[in-house]
Short mmCIF file of C-alpha atoms and ligand atoms in Angstrom, two decimals:
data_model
loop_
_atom_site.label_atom_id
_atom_site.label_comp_id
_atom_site.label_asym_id
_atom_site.label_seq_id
_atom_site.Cartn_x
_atom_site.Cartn_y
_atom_site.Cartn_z
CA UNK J 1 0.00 0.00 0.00
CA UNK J 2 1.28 3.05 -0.89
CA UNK J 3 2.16 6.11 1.39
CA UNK J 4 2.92 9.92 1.24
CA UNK J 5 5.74 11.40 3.26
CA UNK J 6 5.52 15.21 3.08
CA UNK J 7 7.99 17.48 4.22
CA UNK J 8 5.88 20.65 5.08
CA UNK J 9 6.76 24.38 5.03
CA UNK J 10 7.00 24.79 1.19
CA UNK J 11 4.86 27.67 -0.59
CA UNK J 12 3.46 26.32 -3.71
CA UNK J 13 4.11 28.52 -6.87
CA UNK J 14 4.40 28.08 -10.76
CA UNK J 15 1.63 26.00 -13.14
CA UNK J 16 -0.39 23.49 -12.61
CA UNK J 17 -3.50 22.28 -15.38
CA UNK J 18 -6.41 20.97 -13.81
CA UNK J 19 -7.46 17.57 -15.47
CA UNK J 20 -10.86 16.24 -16.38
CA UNK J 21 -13.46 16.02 -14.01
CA UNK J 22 -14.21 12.46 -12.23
CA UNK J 23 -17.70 13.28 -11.73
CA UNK J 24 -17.93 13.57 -15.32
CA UNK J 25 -16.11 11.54 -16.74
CA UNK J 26 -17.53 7.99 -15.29
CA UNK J 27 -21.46 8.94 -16.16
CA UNK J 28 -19.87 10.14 -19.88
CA UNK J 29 -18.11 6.52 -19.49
CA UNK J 30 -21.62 4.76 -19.39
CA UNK J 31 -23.41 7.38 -21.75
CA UNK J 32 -21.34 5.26 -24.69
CA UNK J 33 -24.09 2.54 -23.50
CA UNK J 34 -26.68 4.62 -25.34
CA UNK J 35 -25.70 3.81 -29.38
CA UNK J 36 -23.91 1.55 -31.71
CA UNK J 37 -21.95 4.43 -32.63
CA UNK J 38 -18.89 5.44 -31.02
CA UNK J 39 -18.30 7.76 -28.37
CA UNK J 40 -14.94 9.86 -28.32
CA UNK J 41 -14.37 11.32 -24.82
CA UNK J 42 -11.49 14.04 -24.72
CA UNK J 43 -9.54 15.09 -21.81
CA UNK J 44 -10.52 11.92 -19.86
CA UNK J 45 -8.53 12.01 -16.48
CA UNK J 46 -6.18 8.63 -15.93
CA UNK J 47 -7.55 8.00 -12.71
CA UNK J 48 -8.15 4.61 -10.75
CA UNK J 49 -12.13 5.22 -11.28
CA UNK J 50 -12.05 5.97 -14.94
CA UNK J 51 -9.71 3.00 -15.08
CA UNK J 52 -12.77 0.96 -12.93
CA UNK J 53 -15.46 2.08 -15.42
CA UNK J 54 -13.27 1.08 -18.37
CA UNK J 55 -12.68 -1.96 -17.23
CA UNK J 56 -16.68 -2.74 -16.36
CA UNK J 57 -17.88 -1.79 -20.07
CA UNK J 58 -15.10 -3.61 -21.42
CA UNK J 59 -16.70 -6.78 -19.56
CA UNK J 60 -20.49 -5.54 -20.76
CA UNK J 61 -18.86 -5.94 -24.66
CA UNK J 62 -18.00 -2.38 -25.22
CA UNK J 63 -15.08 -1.49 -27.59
CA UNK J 64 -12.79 0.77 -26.08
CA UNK J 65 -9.77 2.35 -27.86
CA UNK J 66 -7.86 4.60 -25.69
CA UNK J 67 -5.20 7.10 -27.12
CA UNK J 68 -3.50 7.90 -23.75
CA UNK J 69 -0.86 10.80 -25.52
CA UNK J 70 -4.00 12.70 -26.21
CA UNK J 71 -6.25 11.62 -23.17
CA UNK J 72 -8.75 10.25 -24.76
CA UNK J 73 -10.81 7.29 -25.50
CA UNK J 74 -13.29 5.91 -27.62
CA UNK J 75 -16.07 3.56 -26.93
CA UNK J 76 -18.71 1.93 -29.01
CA UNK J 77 -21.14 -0.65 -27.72
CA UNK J 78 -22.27 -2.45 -30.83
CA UNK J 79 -21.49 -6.04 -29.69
CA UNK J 80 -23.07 -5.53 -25.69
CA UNK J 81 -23.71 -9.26 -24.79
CA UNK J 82 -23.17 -9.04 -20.57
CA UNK J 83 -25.92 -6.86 -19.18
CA UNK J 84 -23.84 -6.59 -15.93
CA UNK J 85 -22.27 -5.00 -13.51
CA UNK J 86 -20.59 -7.52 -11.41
CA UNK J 87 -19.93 -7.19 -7.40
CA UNK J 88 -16.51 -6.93 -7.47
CA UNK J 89 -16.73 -4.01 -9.70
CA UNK J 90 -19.72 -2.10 -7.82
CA UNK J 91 -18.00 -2.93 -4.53
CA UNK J 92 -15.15 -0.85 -5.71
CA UNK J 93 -16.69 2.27 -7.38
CA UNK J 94 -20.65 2.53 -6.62
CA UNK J 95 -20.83 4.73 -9.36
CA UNK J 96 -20.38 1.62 -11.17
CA UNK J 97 -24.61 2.15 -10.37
CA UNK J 98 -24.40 4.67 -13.86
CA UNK J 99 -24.75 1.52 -15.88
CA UNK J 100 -28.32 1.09 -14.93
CA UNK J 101 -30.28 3.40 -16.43
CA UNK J 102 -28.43 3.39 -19.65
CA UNK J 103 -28.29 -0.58 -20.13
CA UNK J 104 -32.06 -0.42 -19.24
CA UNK J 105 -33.23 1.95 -21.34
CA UNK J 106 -31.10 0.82 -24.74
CA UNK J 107 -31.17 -2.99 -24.13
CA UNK J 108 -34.23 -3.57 -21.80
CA UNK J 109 -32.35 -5.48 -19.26
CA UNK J 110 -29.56 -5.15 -16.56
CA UNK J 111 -28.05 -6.50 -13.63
CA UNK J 112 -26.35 -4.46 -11.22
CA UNK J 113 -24.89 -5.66 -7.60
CA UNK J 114 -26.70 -3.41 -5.35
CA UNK J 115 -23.90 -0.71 -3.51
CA UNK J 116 -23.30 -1.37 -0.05
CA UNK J 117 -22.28 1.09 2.54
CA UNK J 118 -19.46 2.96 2.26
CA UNK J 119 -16.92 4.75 4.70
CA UNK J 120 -18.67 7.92 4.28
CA UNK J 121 -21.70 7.01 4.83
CA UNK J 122 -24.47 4.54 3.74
CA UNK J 123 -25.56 5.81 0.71
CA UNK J 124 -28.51 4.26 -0.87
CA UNK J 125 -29.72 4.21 -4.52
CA UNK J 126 -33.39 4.24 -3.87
CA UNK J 127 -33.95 6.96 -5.53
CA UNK J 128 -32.63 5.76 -9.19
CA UNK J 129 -34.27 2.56 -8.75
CA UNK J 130 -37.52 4.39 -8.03
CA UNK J 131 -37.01 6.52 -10.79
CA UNK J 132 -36.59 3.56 -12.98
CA UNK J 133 -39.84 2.17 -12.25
CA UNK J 134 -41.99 4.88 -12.30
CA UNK J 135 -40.62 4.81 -16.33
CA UNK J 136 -42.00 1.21 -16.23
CA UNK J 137 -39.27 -0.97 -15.28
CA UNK J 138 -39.48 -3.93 -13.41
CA UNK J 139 -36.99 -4.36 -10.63
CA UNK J 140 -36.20 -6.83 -7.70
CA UNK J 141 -33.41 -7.78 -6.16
CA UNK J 142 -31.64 -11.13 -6.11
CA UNK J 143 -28.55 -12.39 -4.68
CA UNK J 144 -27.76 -8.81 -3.73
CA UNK J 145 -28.25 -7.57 -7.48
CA UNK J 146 -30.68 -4.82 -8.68
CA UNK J 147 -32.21 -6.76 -11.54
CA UNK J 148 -34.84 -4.75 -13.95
CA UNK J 149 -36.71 -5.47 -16.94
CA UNK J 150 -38.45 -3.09 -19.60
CA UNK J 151 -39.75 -3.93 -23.01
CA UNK J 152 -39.18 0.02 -23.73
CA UNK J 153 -39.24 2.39 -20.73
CA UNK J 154 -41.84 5.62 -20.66
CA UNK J 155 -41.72 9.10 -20.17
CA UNK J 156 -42.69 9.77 -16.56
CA UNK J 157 -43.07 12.84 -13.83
CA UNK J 158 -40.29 12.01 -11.19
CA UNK J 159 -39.65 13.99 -8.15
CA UNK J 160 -36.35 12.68 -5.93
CA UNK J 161 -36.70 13.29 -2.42
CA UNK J 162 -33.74 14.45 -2.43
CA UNK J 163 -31.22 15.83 -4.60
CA UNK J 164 -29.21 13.26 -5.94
CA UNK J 165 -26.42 13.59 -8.56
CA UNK J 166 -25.85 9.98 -9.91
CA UNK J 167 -29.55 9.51 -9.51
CA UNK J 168 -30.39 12.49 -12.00
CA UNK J 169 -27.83 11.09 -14.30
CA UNK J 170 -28.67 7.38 -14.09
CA UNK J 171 -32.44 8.68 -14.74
CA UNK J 172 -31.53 11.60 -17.76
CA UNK J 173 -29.82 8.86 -19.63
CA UNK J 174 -32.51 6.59 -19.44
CA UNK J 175 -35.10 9.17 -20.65
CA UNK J 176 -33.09 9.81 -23.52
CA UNK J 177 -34.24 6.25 -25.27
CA UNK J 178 -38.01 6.43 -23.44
CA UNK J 179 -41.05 6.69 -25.23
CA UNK J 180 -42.24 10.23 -24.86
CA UNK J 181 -41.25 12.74 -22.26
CA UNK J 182 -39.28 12.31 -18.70
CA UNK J 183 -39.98 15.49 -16.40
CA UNK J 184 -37.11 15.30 -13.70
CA UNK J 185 -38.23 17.27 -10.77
CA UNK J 186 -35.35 18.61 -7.89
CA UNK J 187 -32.48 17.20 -10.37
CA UNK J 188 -29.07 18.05 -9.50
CA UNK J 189 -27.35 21.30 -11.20
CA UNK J 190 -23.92 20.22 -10.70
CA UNK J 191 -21.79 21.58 -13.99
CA UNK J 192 -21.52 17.51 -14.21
CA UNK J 193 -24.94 17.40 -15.18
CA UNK J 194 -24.98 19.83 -17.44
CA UNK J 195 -21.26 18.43 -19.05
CA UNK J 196 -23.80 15.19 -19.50
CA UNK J 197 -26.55 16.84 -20.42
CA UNK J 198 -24.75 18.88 -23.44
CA UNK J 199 -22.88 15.03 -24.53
CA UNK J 200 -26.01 13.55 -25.05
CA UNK J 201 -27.11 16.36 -26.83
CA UNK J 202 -24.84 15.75 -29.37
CA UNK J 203 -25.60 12.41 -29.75
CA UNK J 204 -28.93 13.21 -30.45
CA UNK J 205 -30.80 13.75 -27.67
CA UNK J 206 -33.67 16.43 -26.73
CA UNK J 207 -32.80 18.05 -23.26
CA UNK J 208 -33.82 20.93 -21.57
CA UNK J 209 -33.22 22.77 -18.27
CA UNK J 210 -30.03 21.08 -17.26
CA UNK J 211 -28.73 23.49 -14.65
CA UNK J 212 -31.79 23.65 -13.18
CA UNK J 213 -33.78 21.57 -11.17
CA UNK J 214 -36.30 20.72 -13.77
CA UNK J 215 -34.68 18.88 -16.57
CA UNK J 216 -37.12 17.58 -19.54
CA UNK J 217 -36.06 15.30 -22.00
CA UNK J 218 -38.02 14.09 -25.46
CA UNK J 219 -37.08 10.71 -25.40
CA UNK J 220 -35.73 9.46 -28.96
CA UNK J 221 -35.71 5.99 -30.93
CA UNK J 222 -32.11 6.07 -31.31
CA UNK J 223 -28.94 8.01 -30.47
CA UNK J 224 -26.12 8.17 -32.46
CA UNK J 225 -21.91 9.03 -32.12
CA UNK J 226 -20.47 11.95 -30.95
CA UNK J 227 -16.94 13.61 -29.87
CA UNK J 228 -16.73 14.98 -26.49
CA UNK J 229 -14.57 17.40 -24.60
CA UNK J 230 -14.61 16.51 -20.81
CA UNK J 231 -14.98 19.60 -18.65
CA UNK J 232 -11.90 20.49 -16.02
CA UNK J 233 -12.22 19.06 -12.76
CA UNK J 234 -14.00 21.79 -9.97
CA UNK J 235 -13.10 19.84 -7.09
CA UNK J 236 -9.42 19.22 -8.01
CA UNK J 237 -9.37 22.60 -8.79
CA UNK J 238 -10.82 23.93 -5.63
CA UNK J 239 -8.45 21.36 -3.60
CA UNK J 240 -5.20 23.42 -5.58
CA UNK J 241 -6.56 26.79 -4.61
CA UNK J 242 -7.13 25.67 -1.03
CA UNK J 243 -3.82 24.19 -1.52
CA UNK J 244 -2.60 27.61 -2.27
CA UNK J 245 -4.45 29.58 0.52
CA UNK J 246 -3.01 26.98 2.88
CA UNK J 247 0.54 27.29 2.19
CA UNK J 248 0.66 30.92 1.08
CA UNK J 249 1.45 30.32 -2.69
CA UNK J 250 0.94 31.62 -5.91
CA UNK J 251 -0.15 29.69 -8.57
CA UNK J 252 -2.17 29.86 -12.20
CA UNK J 253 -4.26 26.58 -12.50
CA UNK J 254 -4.57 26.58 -15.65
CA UNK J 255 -8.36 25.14 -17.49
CA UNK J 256 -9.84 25.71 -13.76
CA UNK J 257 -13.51 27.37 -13.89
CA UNK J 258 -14.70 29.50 -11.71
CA UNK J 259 -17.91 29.82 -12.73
CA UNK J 260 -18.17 25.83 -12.06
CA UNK J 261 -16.92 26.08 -8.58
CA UNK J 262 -20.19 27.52 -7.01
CA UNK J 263 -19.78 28.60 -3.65
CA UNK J 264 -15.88 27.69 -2.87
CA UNK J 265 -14.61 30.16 -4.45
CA UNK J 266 -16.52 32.85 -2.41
CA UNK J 267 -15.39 30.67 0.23
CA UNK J 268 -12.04 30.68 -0.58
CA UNK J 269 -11.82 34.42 -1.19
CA UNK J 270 -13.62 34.90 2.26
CA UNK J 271 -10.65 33.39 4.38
CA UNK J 272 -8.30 35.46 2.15
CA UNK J 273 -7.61 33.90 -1.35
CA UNK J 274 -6.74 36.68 -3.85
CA UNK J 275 -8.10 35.28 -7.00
CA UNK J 276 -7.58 36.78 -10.81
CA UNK J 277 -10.19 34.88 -13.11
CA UNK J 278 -8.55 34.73 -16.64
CA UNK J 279 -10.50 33.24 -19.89
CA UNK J 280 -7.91 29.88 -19.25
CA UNK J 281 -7.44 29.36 -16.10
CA UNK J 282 -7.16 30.99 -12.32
CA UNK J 283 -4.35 33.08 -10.79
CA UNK J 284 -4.50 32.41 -7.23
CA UNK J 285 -2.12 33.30 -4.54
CA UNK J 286 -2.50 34.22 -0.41
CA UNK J 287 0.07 36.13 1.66
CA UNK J 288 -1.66 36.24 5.19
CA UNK J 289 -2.38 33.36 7.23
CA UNK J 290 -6.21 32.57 6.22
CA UNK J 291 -9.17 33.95 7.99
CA UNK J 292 -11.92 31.30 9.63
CA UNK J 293 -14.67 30.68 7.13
CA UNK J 294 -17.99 28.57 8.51
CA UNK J 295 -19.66 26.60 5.90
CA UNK J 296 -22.17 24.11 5.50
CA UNK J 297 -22.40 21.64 2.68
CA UNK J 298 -25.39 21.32 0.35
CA UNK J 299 -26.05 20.62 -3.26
CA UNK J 300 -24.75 22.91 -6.27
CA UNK J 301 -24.53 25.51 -6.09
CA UNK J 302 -24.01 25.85 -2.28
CA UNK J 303 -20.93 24.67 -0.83
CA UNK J 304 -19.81 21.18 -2.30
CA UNK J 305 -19.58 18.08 0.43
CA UNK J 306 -16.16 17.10 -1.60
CA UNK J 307 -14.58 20.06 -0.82
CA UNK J 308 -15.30 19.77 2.88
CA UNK J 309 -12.55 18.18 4.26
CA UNK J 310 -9.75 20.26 1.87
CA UNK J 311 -11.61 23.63 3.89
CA UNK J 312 -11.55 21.94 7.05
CA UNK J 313 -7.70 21.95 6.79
CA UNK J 314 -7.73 25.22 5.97
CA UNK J 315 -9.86 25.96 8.82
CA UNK J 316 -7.35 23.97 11.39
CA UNK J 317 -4.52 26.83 10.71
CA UNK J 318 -7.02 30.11 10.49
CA UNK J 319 -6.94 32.91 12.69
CA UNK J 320 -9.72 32.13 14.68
CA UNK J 321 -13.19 30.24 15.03
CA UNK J 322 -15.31 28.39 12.45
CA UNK J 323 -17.80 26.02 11.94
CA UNK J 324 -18.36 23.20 9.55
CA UNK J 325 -21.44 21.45 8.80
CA UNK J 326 -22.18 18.89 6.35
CA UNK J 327 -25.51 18.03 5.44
CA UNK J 328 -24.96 15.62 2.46
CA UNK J 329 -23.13 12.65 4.34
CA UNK J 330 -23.82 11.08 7.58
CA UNK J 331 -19.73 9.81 8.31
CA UNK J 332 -17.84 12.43 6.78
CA UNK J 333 -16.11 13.98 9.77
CA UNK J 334 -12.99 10.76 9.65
CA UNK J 335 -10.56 13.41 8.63
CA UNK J 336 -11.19 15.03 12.14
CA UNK J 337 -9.66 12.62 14.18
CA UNK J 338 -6.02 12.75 11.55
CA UNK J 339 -6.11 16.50 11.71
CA UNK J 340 -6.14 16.12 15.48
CA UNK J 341 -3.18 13.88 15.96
CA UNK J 342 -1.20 16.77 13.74
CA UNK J 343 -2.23 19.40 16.27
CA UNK J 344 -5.44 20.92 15.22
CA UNK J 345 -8.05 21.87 17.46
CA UNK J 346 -11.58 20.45 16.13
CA UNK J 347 -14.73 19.57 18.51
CA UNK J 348 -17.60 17.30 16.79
CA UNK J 349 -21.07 18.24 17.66
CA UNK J 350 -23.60 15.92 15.36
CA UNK J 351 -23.28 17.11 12.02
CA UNK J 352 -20.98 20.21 12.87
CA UNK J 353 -17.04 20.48 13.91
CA UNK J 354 -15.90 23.63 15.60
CA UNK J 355 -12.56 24.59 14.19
CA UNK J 356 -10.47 26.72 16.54
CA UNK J 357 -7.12 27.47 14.34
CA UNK J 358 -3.73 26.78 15.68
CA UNK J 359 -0.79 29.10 14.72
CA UNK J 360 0.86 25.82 13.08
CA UNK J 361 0.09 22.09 13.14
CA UNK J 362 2.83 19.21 13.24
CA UNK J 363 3.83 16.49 11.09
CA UNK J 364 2.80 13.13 12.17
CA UNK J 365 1.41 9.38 10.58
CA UNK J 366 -1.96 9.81 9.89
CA UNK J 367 -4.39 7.82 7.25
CA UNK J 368 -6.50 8.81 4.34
CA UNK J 369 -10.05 7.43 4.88
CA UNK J 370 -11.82 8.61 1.72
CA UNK J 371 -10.98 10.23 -1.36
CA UNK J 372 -11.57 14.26 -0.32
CA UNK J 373 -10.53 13.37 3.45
CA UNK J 374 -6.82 12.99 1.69
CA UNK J 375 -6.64 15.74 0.00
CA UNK J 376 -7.43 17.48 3.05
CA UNK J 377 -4.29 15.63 5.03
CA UNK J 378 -2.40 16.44 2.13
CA UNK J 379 -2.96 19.86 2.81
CA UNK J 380 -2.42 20.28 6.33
CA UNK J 381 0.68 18.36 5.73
CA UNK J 382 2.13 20.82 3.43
CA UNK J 383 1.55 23.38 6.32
CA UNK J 384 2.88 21.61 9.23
CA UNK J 385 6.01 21.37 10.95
CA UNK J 386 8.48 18.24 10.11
CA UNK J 387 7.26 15.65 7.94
CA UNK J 388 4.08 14.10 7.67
CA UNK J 389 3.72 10.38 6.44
CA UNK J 390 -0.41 9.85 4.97
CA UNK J 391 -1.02 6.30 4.79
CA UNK J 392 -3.55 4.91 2.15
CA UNK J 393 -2.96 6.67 -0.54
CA UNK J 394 -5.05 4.61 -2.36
CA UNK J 395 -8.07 6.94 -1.94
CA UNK J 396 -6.59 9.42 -3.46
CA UNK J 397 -5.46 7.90 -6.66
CA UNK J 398 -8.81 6.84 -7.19
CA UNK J 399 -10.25 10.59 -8.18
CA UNK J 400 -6.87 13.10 -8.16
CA UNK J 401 -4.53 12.49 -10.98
CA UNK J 402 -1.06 12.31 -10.87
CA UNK J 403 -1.39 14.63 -7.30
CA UNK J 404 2.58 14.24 -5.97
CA UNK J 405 3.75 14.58 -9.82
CA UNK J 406 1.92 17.88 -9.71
CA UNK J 407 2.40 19.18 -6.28
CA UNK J 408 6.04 18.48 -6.83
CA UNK J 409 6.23 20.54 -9.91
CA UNK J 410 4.57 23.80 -7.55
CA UNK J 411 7.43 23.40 -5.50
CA UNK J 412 6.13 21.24 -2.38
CA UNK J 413 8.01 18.01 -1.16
CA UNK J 414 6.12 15.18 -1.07
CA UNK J 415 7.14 11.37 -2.09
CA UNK J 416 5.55 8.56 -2.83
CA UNK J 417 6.94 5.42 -0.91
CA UNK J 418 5.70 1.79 -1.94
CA UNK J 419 5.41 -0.77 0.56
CA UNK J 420 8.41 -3.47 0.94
CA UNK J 421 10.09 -0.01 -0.69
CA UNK J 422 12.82 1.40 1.33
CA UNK J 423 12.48 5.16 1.74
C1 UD1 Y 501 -22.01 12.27 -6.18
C2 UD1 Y 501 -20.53 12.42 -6.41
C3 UD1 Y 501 -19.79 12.57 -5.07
C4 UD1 Y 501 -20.40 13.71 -4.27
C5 UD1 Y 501 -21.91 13.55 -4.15
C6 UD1 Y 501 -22.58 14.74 -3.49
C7 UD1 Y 501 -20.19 11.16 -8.45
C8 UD1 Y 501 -19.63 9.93 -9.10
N1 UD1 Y 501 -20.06 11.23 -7.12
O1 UD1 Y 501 -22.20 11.07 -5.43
O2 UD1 Y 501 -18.42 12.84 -5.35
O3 UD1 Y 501 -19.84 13.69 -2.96
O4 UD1 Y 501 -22.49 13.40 -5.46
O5 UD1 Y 501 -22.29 15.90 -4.17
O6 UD1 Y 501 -20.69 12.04 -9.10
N2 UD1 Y 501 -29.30 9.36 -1.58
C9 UD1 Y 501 -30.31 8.51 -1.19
N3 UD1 Y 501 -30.88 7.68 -2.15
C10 UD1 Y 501 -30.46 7.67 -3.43
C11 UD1 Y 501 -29.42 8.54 -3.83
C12 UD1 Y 501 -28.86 9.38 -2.88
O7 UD1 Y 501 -30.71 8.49 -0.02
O8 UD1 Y 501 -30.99 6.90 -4.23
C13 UD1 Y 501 -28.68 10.29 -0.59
C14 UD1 Y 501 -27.21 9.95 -0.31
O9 UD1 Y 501 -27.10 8.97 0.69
C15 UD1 Y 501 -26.68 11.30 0.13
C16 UD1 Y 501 -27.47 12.28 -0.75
O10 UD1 Y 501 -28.63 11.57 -1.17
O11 UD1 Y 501 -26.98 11.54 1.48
C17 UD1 Y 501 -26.74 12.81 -1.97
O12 UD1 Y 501 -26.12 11.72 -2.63
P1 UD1 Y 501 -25.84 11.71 -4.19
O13 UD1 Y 501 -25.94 13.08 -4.74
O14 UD1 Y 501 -26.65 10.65 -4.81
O15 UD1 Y 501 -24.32 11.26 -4.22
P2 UD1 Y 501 -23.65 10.42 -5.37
O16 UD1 Y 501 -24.37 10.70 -6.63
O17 UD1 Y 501 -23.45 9.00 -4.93
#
């Protein structure tokens, strides 16, 4: 298992270009599940997940021909013969769940383990499955897997109870192929959405009100190919400026997008980030030691639950008092308990942490728990004194791409260390 071992105290300064998003990339993944014709996906991040996903429609049938100089790959699903998403795959990425409504709608049929918990929380999928049959599927489960039937799924009125980002997606995509009109009511805005929403569009389908939390979609018999430029990643993005703030740097982050970011980047500014929005990018760069910013987590465009923990570490080195609250997950305060053994000063109250900031924190051995929780011990170990060794690195290769390779280049010293490696 690999490790980090930072040496903290560095400012971060120079370039660094934000990659494609994730969150958009892995629903784009399964959107190729849609036609015959083949997909072309541009700017497609080499992350673990994306990896995952490949992997999965490879297994389904799907053609993939990736053209890693150009980061890029290109999918067609005209020989689909495994309606599946297998256990080992889902129990590894539950967005693996994206398959669903696509495989559904084109092919009338899927099978799909059903997600289990997860560290940060339980995280059910309810809410796609009951958007699924109010189009007219059939679904039970068996053996643990989601299976559903539909001869040809229908337009239909469906109102989450709550906003739900894969769920809009899962359901969008499958109202693409219905017969006659889907009216998704409190959809998700994220930019991912709406990086979807404008893919499928080109390959043919009728879409309106992504960005807002009415979507409507004319379903269509068929959809056809299409080339598609992923949009840059908010969250890494937002984990670079924080990155920034936290260490006192100046950097351009070049393809970031502010107006993507939603609330962290009033954030951000608030607890002192100076920020220059160019047409390419973001100049950022901090010269105090941040100001306390309370926040509480909520969907697009309030202040984004994966950019909780990266603030939080911000928040553990402010000049003063803040709060934290995160509404979206029920368990995603693990970061708390790291950020304490490297100094900080954070109480848990329910779903709130009071963050009194410390001068400076200290390096110790601490332990990624989830993907965003890293980045956030990433950053406090780039501000603390002495090293700082961040076990489980795992997490973060999953969703941040090449993160030491780029970090590195800005100046900061951190190193990868293998297991049975000696350092
Ligand atoms: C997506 C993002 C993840 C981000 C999260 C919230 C991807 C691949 N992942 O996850 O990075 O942290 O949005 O912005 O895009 N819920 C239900 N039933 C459902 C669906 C959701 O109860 O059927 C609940 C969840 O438990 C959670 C809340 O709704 O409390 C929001 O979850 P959701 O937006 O669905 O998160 P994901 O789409 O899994």
């Amino acid at each position: 298992m690999d490790r980090f071992l930072i040496q903290g105290g560095s400012r971060l300064h120079g370039d660094v270009v934000i990659s494609g998003a994730k969150n958009s990339a892995l629903p784009l993944l399964c959107a190729s599940l849609l036609t015959a014709q083949p997909l072309t996906l541009r700017n497609l991040p080499p992350l673990h997940d994306v990896r995952t996903m490949l992997k999965l429609l490879a297994g389904t049938g799907v053609r993939v021909s990736e053209d890693p100089t150009d980061e890029a790959a290109t999918l067609q699903a005209n020989a689909v013969d495994r309606l599946e998403a297998p256990y080992e795959m889902v129990k590894t990425m539950r967005a693996s769940i994206l398959v669903l409504g696509p495989m559904l709608a084109r092919f009338g049929e899927a099978r799909v383990s059903l997600p289990g918990g997860c560290a940060i929380g339980q995280r059910p999928v309810d809410q796609h499955i009951r958007g699924l049959q109010a189009m007219g599927a059939e679904i039970h489960l068996e053996h643990g897997d989601i299976v559903a039937k539909a001869s040809r799924l229908r337009g239909a009125t469906i109102a989450t109870d709550m906003v739900t980002v894969t769920g809009t997606e899962n359901l969008l995509m499958a109202a693409t192929l219905a017969e006659g009109t889907t009216t998704l009511l409190n959809a998700a805005c994220e930019p991912e959405v709406v990086d979807l929403a404008r893919c499928l569009r080109a390959m043919g389908a009728q879409i309106e009100g992504e960005g807002t939390d009415r979507i409507v979609v004319h379903g269509v018999e068929a959809l056809g190919g299409a080339e598609h430029p992923i949009m840059a990643d908010r969250i890494e993005a937002g984990t670079f400026l924080a990155a920034v703030l936290a260490t006192r740097g100046d950097v351009f982050l070049r393809r970031a997008c502010a107006e993507d970011m939603g609330a962290t980047v009033q954030k951000l500014a608030q607890a002192g980030l100076e920020m220059e929005i160019a047409r390419d990018g973001i100049r950022a760069r901090a010269q105090q030691r941040p100001q306390p910013v309370s926040l509480r987590t909520a969907p697009y465009p309030a202040f984004a639950t994966d950019m909780q923990a990266q603030l939080m570490a911000v928040n553990a080195i402010a000049d003063g008092v803040s709060t934290v609250s995160e509404t979206i997950f029920e368990n995603r305060f693990m970061h708390v308990q790291e950020l304490r053994r490297m100094g900080a000063s954070i109480d848990i109250d329910g779903h709130t942490a009071v963050v009194k900031g410390v001068e400076r924190l200290t390096g110790a051995r601490v332990m990624a728990t989830d993907l965003r929780a890293s980045a956030g011990l990433v950053i406090a170990a780039m501000t603390a004194d002495g090293e700082t060794e961040i076990d489980r690195i795992y997490h973060l290769d999953r969703g941040y791409d090449r993160m030491e390779d780029k970090l590195r280049a800005l100046g900061a010293q951190v190193r990868r260390v293998t297991s049975g490696a000696t350092q």
